[in-house]
């Protein structure tokens, strides 16, 4: 009925039901905005995520966001932090580089 330019749905490191959709939208150059990118009301918690974060001198939330940015080029993050500290922390995640090895580790969560 109308051109679609962006899809928003729940998606994060631990909720990946939209994996195939994210890839299909990327092929069609359609943006994907994950809601609850940090888990929403139940922020993400994982031993593996914490281990990776420690190894990168980052926080688990930063790694979860960096994972989303690295996951697919059509992913657009619109976050909802309620403090300037969280905002700064979240912005810094864009500078984190996740290697293929780290991505593989995180994909196992
Ligand atoms: N389309 C839809 O149906 C739908 C549904 C839900 C949400 N959304 C949208 O999706 C976006 C994200 O949603 P959301 O904010 O609810 O989910 P979220 O980003 O996954 O989670 C927000 C939670 O993460 C915490 N948080 C944020 N940054 C953090 C950090 N650096 N360290 C530790 N905790 C941190 C927040 O705490 P603080 O408050 O303390 O920062 C809050 O408790 C928003 O724009 C929202 O409007 C859309």
Coordinates of C-alpha atoms and ligand atoms in Angstrom, one line a residue:
X1 CA 0.0 0.0 0.0
X2 CA 2.9 2.3 0.7
X3 CA 6.7 2.3 0.6
X4 CA 8.2 1.1 3.9
X5 CA 11.4 2.9 5.0
X6 CA 11.8 1.7 8.6
X7 CA 10.6 -1.1 10.8
X8 CA 10.6 -1.1 14.6
X9 CA 10.4 -4.2 16.7
X10 CA 11.8 -5.8 19.8
X11 CA 15.4 -7.0 19.2
X12 CA 18.5 -7.2 21.3
X13 CA 21.4 -9.6 22.0
X14 CA 19.1 -12.0 23.8
X15 CA 15.9 -11.5 21.7
X16 CA 16.7 -12.4 18.2
X17 CA 13.4 -13.6 16.7
X18 CA 13.8 -11.0 14.0
X19 CA 17.3 -12.1 12.8
X20 CA 16.1 -13.1 9.4
X21 CA 13.9 -10.0 9.0
X22 CA 16.8 -7.7 9.9
X23 CA 18.9 -9.4 7.1
X24 CA 16.0 -9.2 4.6
X25 CA 15.4 -5.5 5.4
X26 CA 19.1 -4.8 5.0
X27 CA 19.1 -6.3 1.5
X28 CA 16.2 -3.9 0.7
X29 CA 17.9 -0.9 2.3
X30 CA 15.1 -0.5 4.9
X31 CA 16.1 0.7 8.4
X32 CA 15.5 -1.4 11.4
X33 CA 15.1 0.2 14.9
X34 CA 15.3 -2.3 17.7
X35 CA 13.1 -1.4 20.7
X36 CA 14.3 -2.5 24.1
X37 CA 17.8 -2.6 22.7
X38 CA 19.1 -3.0 26.2
X39 CA 16.4 -5.4 27.3
X40 CA 13.8 -2.7 28.3
X41 CA 12.2 -3.3 31.7
X42 CA 14.6 -6.2 32.4
X43 CA 18.1 -4.9 31.3
X44 CA 20.3 -7.6 29.7
X45 CA 22.3 -9.7 32.1
X46 CA 24.8 -12.4 31.0
X47 CA 28.0 -13.7 32.3
X48 CA 29.4 -13.9 28.8
X49 CA 28.4 -10.3 28.1
X50 CA 30.1 -9.2 31.3
X51 CA 33.2 -11.1 30.5
X52 CA 33.5 -9.5 27.0
X53 CA 32.8 -6.1 28.5
X54 CA 35.6 -6.5 31.1
X55 CA 38.0 -7.6 28.3
X56 CA 37.2 -4.4 26.4
X57 CA 37.3 -2.1 29.4
X58 CA 33.6 -1.3 28.6
X59 CA 30.3 -1.8 30.3
X60 CA 27.9 -4.7 29.4
X61 CA 25.4 -2.2 28.1
X62 CA 28.0 -0.6 25.8
X63 CA 28.9 -4.0 24.4
X64 CA 25.2 -4.8 23.8
X65 CA 24.8 -1.6 21.8
X66 CA 28.1 -2.1 19.9
X67 CA 26.8 -5.6 19.0
X68 CA 23.7 -4.1 17.5
X69 CA 25.6 -1.5 15.5
X70 CA 27.9 -4.2 14.2
X71 CA 25.1 -6.7 13.6
X72 CA 23.8 -5.0 10.5
X73 CA 24.3 -1.7 8.6
X74 CA 20.6 -0.9 8.6
X75 CA 20.3 -0.9 12.4
X76 CA 19.4 2.5 13.8
X77 CA 19.5 3.0 17.5
X78 CA 17.1 5.3 19.3
X79 CA 17.7 4.8 23.0
X80 CA 15.8 5.9 26.1
X81 CA 18.3 6.5 28.9
X82 CA 17.0 8.8 31.7
X83 CA 20.3 10.2 32.9
X84 CA 23.2 12.2 31.2
X85 CA 25.6 9.5 32.5
X86 CA 23.8 6.7 30.7
X87 CA 23.5 8.9 27.6
X88 CA 27.3 9.5 27.5
X89 CA 28.0 5.9 28.2
X90 CA 25.7 4.8 25.4
X91 CA 27.1 7.3 22.9
X92 CA 30.6 6.0 23.6
X93 CA 29.5 2.5 22.5
X94 CA 29.7 3.7 18.9
X95 CA 33.5 3.8 19.3
X96 CA 33.8 0.2 20.4
X97 CA 35.2 -2.2 17.9
X98 CA 34.0 -5.8 18.1
X99 CA 36.2 -8.3 16.4
X100 CA 34.8 -11.3 14.6
X101 CA 35.9 -13.5 17.5
X102 CA 34.1 -11.3 20.0
X103 CA 31.0 -11.3 17.7
X104 CA 31.0 -15.1 17.6
X105 CA 31.2 -15.2 21.4
X106 CA 28.3 -12.8 21.8
X107 CA 26.3 -14.6 19.2
X108 CA 26.4 -17.6 21.4
X109 CA 24.4 -15.9 24.1
Ligands
LIG1 N1 7.6 0.5 19.2 C1 7.4 0.1 20.4 O1 6.4 -0.6 20.7 C2 8.3 0.4 21.5 C3 8.3 -0.3 22.7 C4 9.2 0.0 23.7 C5 10.1 1.0 23.5 N2 10.2 1.6 22.3 C6 11.2 2.7 22.1 O2 12.5 2.0 22.0 C7 13.5 2.9 22.6 C8 14.3 2.2 23.7 O3 13.4 1.6 24.6 P1 13.6 1.6 26.1 O4 14.4 2.8 26.6 O5 12.3 1.3 26.8 O6 14.5 0.3 26.3 P2 16.1 0.0 26.6 O7 16.9 1.1 26.0 O8 16.3 -1.4 26.2 O9 16.1 0.0 28.1 C9 16.0 1.1 28.9 C10 16.6 0.7 30.3 O10 18.0 0.6 30.1 C11 18.6 1.4 31.1 N3 19.8 1.9 30.6 C12 20.0 2.8 29.5 N4 21.3 3.1 29.3 C13 22.0 2.4 30.3 C14 23.3 2.3 30.6 N5 24.3 2.9 29.9 N6 23.7 1.5 31.7 C15 22.7 0.9 32.4 N7 21.4 0.9 32.1 C16 21.0 1.7 31.1 C17 17.6 2.5 31.4 O11 17.9 3.0 32.7 P3 17.9 4.5 32.9 O12 16.5 5.0 32.7 O13 18.4 4.6 34.3 O14 18.8 5.2 32.0 C18 16.3 1.7 31.3 O15 16.0 1.0 32.5 C19 12.8 4.1 23.1 O16 13.0 5.1 22.1 C20 11.4 3.7 23.2 O17 10.5 4.7 23.1 C21 9.3 1.4 21.3

